[in-house]
CSV table of C-alpha atoms in Angstrom, one decimal:
chain,number,residue,atom,x,y,z
K,135,UNK,CA,-8.6,-17.1,-6.4
K,136,UNK,CA,-7.8,-16.5,-2.7
K,137,UNK,CA,-6.5,-12.9,-2.1
K,138,UNK,CA,-3.8,-12.2,0.2
K,139,UNK,CA,-4.7,-13.8,3.7
K,140,UNK,CA,-3.5,-12.6,7.3
K,141,UNK,CA,-3.3,-14.0,10.7
K,142,UNK,CA,-4.4,-13.1,13.3
K,143,UNK,CA,-7.0,-10.4,12.5
K,144,UNK,CA,-6.6,-8.7,15.8
K,145,UNK,CA,-4.4,-9.0,18.5
K,146,UNK,CA,-3.8,-7.4,22.1
K,147,UNK,CA,-0.6,-7.7,23.8
K,148,UNK,CA,1.6,-5.8,26.8
K,149,UNK,CA,4.6,-3.9,26.6
K,150,UNK,CA,7.6,-5.8,26.2
K,151,UNK,CA,5.9,-8.8,24.8
K,152,UNK,CA,6.8,-10.3,21.1
K,153,UNK,CA,4.4,-10.8,18.6
K,154,UNK,CA,4.3,-12.9,15.4
K,155,UNK,CA,2.3,-12.1,12.5
K,156,UNK,CA,1.7,-14.3,9.3
K,157,UNK,CA,0.6,-13.6,5.8
K,158,UNK,CA,0.1,-16.1,3.0
K,159,UNK,CA,0.7,-14.4,-0.4
K,160,UNK,CA,-1.8,-15.1,-3.7
K,161,UNK,CA,-1.0,-18.2,-5.3
K,162,UNK,CA,1.6,-17.9,-7.8
K,163,UNK,CA,3.0,-14.5,-6.2
K,164,UNK,CA,6.8,-14.9,-4.6
K,165,UNK,CA,7.3,-11.8,-3.6
K,166,UNK,CA,5.9,-10.3,0.2
K,167,UNK,CA,6.0,-6.9,1.5
K,168,UNK,CA,4.9,-5.6,4.8
K,169,UNK,CA,3.6,-2.3,6.2
K,170,UNK,CA,2.7,-0.3,9.3
K,171,UNK,CA,-0.3,1.7,9.1
K,172,UNK,CA,-0.5,3.7,12.0
K,173,UNK,CA,-4.2,5.5,12.6
K,174,UNK,CA,-4.7,8.7,10.2
K,175,UNK,CA,-1.4,7.9,8.3
K,176,UNK,CA,-0.5,6.2,4.9
K,177,UNK,CA,1.1,2.6,5.2
K,178,UNK,CA,5.2,2.9,6.2
K,179,UNK,CA,7.4,0.0,4.4
K,180,UNK,CA,9.0,-2.5,6.7
K,181,UNK,CA,10.2,-5.3,4.6
K,182,UNK,CA,9.9,-6.9,1.1
K,183,UNK,CA,10.8,-10.3,0.4
K,184,UNK,CA,11.4,-12.4,-2.9
K,185,UNK,CA,12.3,-15.3,-3.1
K,186,UNK,CA,13.2,-16.1,0.8
K,187,UNK,CA,15.5,-13.3,0.4
K,188,UNK,CA,15.4,-9.6,2.0
K,189,UNK,CA,15.1,-7.2,-0.8
K,190,UNK,CA,14.2,-4.2,1.2
K,191,UNK,CA,14.1,-2.7,4.5
K,192,UNK,CA,12.5,0.4,5.9
K,193,UNK,CA,13.2,2.7,8.6
K,194,UNK,CA,12.3,0.7,11.4
K,195,UNK,CA,14.2,-0.6,14.3
K,196,UNK,CA,15.9,-3.9,14.8
K,197,UNK,CA,13.3,-5.0,16.8
K,198,UNK,CA,11.2,-5.9,13.6
K,199,UNK,CA,12.4,-8.8,11.5
K,200,UNK,CA,10.7,-11.0,9.0
K,201,UNK,CA,11.3,-14.1,7.3
K,202,UNK,CA,9.7,-15.7,3.9
K,203,UNK,CA,9.4,-19.7,3.7
K,204,UNK,CA,9.8,-21.8,0.9
K,205,UNK,CA,5.6,-21.8,0.0
K,206,UNK,CA,6.1,-17.9,-0.4
K,207,UNK,CA,4.4,-17.2,3.1
K,208,UNK,CA,6.0,-14.9,5.3
K,209,UNK,CA,6.0,-13.8,9.1
K,210,UNK,CA,7.0,-10.7,10.6
K,211,UNK,CA,8.2,-10.7,14.2
K,212,UNK,CA,8.0,-7.8,16.5
K,213,UNK,CA,10.3,-8.0,19.9
K,214,UNK,CA,10.1,-5.9,23.1
K,215,UNK,CA,6.7,-4.4,22.0
K,216,UNK,CA,6.5,-0.5,22.6
K,217,UNK,CA,2.8,1.3,23.1
K,218,UNK,CA,3.9,2.8,19.5
K,219,UNK,CA,4.1,-0.3,17.9
K,220,UNK,CA,0.2,-0.1,18.1
K,221,UNK,CA,-0.9,-0.3,14.2
K,222,UNK,CA,-2.7,-2.1,11.3
K,223,UNK,CA,-0.1,-4.4,9.8
K,224,UNK,CA,-0.4,-4.7,6.2
K,225,UNK,CA,0.9,-7.9,4.0
K,226,UNK,CA,1.0,-7.5,0.3
K,227,UNK,CA,1.9,-9.9,-2.5
K,228,UNK,CA,3.2,-8.5,-6.0
K,229,UNK,CA,2.6,-9.5,-9.8
K,230,UNK,CA,4.1,-7.2,-12.5
K,231,UNK,CA,5.0,-4.4,-10.7
K,232,UNK,CA,1.5,-4.2,-8.5
K,233,UNK,CA,1.2,-5.1,-4.9
K,234,UNK,CA,-2.1,-6.4,-3.6
K,235,UNK,CA,-3.0,-6.0,-0.1
K,236,UNK,CA,-4.3,-8.4,2.6
K,237,UNK,CA,-7.0,-7.5,5.1
K,238,UNK,CA,-4.4,-6.7,7.7
K,239,UNK,CA,-3.5,-7.5,11.3
K,240,UNK,CA,-4.6,-4.6,13.9
K,241,UNK,CA,-2.3,-4.8,16.9
K,242,UNK,CA,-3.3,-3.0,20.0
K,243,UNK,CA,-0.2,-2.9,22.6
K,244,UNK,CA,-1.6,-1.8,26.3
P,169,UNK,CA,14.1,10.1,-1.4
P,170,UNK,CA,10.7,9.9,-2.8
P,171,UNK,CA,8.0,11.6,-1.5
P,172,UNK,CA,4.3,11.7,-2.2
P,173,UNK,CA,2.0,14.4,-1.3
P,174,UNK,CA,-1.7,14.5,-1.1
P,175,UNK,CA,-2.8,18.3,-0.4
P,176,UNK,CA,-6.6,17.6,0.1
P,177,UNK,CA,-7.4,15.7,3.5
P,178,UNK,CA,-10.9,15.6,3.1
P,179,UNK,CA,-13.3,15.6,-0.2
P,180,UNK,CA,-16.8,15.4,-0.6
P,181,UNK,CA,-19.1,14.9,-3.6
P,182,UNK,CA,-22.9,14.6,-4.7
P,183,UNK,CA,-23.8,11.0,-5.7
P,184,UNK,CA,-23.5,10.8,-9.4
P,185,UNK,CA,-21.2,13.7,-9.7
P,186,UNK,CA,-17.5,13.9,-10.8
P,187,UNK,CA,-14.6,14.6,-8.2
P,188,UNK,CA,-10.7,15.0,-8.7
P,189,UNK,CA,-8.6,13.9,-6.1
P,190,UNK,CA,-5.0,15.5,-6.5
P,191,UNK,CA,-1.3,13.9,-5.8
P,192,UNK,CA,2.1,15.4,-6.5
P,193,UNK,CA,5.3,13.4,-6.4
P,194,UNK,CA,9.0,14.3,-6.1
P,195,UNK,CA,11.8,11.8,-7.8
P,196,UNK,CA,14.6,12.4,-9.7
P,197,UNK,CA,13.9,8.8,-11.3
P,198,UNK,CA,12.7,8.4,-14.9
P,199,UNK,CA,10.9,5.0,-14.7
P,200,UNK,CA,8.3,4.3,-11.8
P,201,UNK,CA,5.0,3.2,-11.2
P,202,UNK,CA,2.2,5.2,-9.7
P,203,UNK,CA,-0.8,3.7,-8.0
P,204,UNK,CA,-4.2,4.9,-6.5
P,205,UNK,CA,-5.4,2.7,-3.7
P,206,UNK,CA,-9.0,2.9,-1.9
P,207,UNK,CA,-9.5,1.9,1.7
P,208,UNK,CA,-13.0,1.7,2.8
P,209,UNK,CA,-13.6,1.4,6.5
P,210,UNK,CA,-13.0,-2.4,6.6
P,211,UNK,CA,-9.5,-1.2,6.2
P,212,UNK,CA,-8.4,-3.4,3.4
P,213,UNK,CA,-6.5,-1.7,0.7
P,214,UNK,CA,-8.0,-1.9,-2.6
P,215,UNK,CA,-6.2,-1.3,-5.8
P,216,UNK,CA,-8.0,1.2,-8.2
P,217,UNK,CA,-5.8,2.2,-10.9
P,218,UNK,CA,-2.3,2.0,-11.9
P,219,UNK,CA,0.0,4.2,-14.3
P,220,UNK,CA,3.4,3.2,-15.5
P,221,UNK,CA,5.7,6.3,-16.2
P,222,UNK,CA,6.7,5.6,-19.7
P,223,UNK,CA,3.1,5.7,-20.9
P,224,UNK,CA,1.8,8.8,-22.3
P,225,UNK,CA,-1.5,7.9,-22.1
P,226,UNK,CA,-3.6,7.9,-19.3
P,227,UNK,CA,-4.8,5.0,-17.4
P,228,UNK,CA,-8.5,4.2,-17.2
P,229,UNK,CA,-10.3,1.6,-15.3
P,230,UNK,CA,-14.3,1.8,-15.9
P,231,UNK,CA,-15.6,5.3,-13.8
P,232,UNK,CA,-11.8,5.7,-12.6
P,233,UNK,CA,-9.1,7.7,-14.8
P,234,UNK,CA,-5.8,9.5,-14.1
P,235,UNK,CA,-4.4,12.6,-15.0
P,236,UNK,CA,-0.7,12.0,-15.1
P,237,UNK,CA,1.8,15.0,-15.8
P,238,UNK,CA,5.1,13.4,-15.6
P,239,UNK,CA,7.1,17.0,-16.1
P,240,UNK,CA,4.7,18.5,-13.2
P,241,UNK,CA,4.5,15.3,-11.3
P,242,UNK,CA,1.6,15.3,-10.7
P,243,UNK,CA,-0.9,11.9,-10.7
P,244,UNK,CA,-4.7,13.1,-10.2
P,245,UNK,CA,-7.6,10.5,-9.8
P,246,UNK,CA,-10.7,11.4,-11.3
P,247,UNK,CA,-13.8,9.5,-10.2
P,248,UNK,CA,-17.0,9.8,-12.5
P,249,UNK,CA,-20.5,9.0,-11.8
P,250,UNK,CA,-19.7,9.2,-7.8
P,251,UNK,CA,-21.5,6.0,-6.0
P,252,UNK,CA,-22.1,5.4,-2.4
P,253,UNK,CA,-19.3,2.8,-2.4
P,254,UNK,CA,-16.9,4.8,-3.5
P,255,UNK,CA,-16.5,6.7,0.3
P,256,UNK,CA,-13.2,5.4,1.3
P,257,UNK,CA,-9.7,7.0,2.4
P,258,UNK,CA,-7.9,7.0,-1.1
P,259,UNK,CA,-4.0,6.8,-1.0
P,260,UNK,CA,-1.7,7.8,-3.6
P,261,UNK,CA,1.6,5.6,-3.9
P,262,UNK,CA,4.6,5.5,-6.0
P,263,UNK,CA,7.2,2.7,-6.5
P,264,UNK,CA,10.5,2.6,-8.6
P,265,UNK,CA,10.6,0.6,-11.5
P,266,UNK,CA,13.3,-2.4,-10.7
P,267,UNK,CA,13.7,-6.1,-12.2
P,268,UNK,CA,15.4,-7.2,-8.6
P,269,UNK,CA,15.5,-4.4,-6.4
P,270,UNK,CA,13.1,-3.1,-3.7
P,271,UNK,CA,9.3,-3.0,-4.7
P,272,UNK,CA,9.0,-0.6,-1.8
P,273,UNK,CA,5.7,1.6,-2.1
P,274,UNK,CA,5.8,5.4,-1.0
P,275,UNK,CA,2.4,6.4,0.3
P,276,UNK,CA,0.8,9.9,0.8
P,277,UNK,CA,-1.2,10.6,3.6
P,278,UNK,CA,-4.5,10.1,2.2
P,279,UNK,CA,-7.8,12.0,1.0
P,280,UNK,CA,-10.8,11.0,3.3
P,281,UNK,CA,-14.0,10.9,0.5
P,282,UNK,CA,-17.3,11.3,1.4
P,283,UNK,CA,-20.3,10.6,-1.0
P,284,UNK,CA,-23.4,12.8,-0.4
P,285,UNK,CA,-26.8,11.0,-1.5
């Protein structure tokens, strides 16, 4: 079975731009979570969606938003990009209380 | 708020030897899950092992085992017969057990494990 997939793998944006990251969960998984991992740190929770409803939100500004589609895939949007948004963005889908991660999208903001 | 602490930023071990990575956590809850994830240079976060807090028996997955001390809020990972492929960043993570609520994982800062040939 295919694992969690994310696109794109790498992205370069400039300050003030907007970005959309995409995630497809493992088949049969209905929950998707997003994490931000800054270099040298552990991942920080951004959002969790289950059955298209937001179930959790981390301590991130309103510039960050997400949604989940009927096929359980998800998008993470970040508006008005700042240099500090440069990070690896990880998506995870979950089954029986365990999260399985995708390869991540590396975002560089110049 | 729950916190996870990994006090060893770096560890090294001789190939084929055993190494133990430490993790402590703070929570007022009694029903939760603990995880160890491995992140190699490829950056993909890979699940190593999972422990349910209500189970007293320590989890084991092949060469990987944990020492779960609930009262002490300690959750260490033991890697036996270390292999070169075990070299990675290891993260300890906590999540509350909730049927319909937030599945948020709280991660520690990680331990970088080096395997010496």
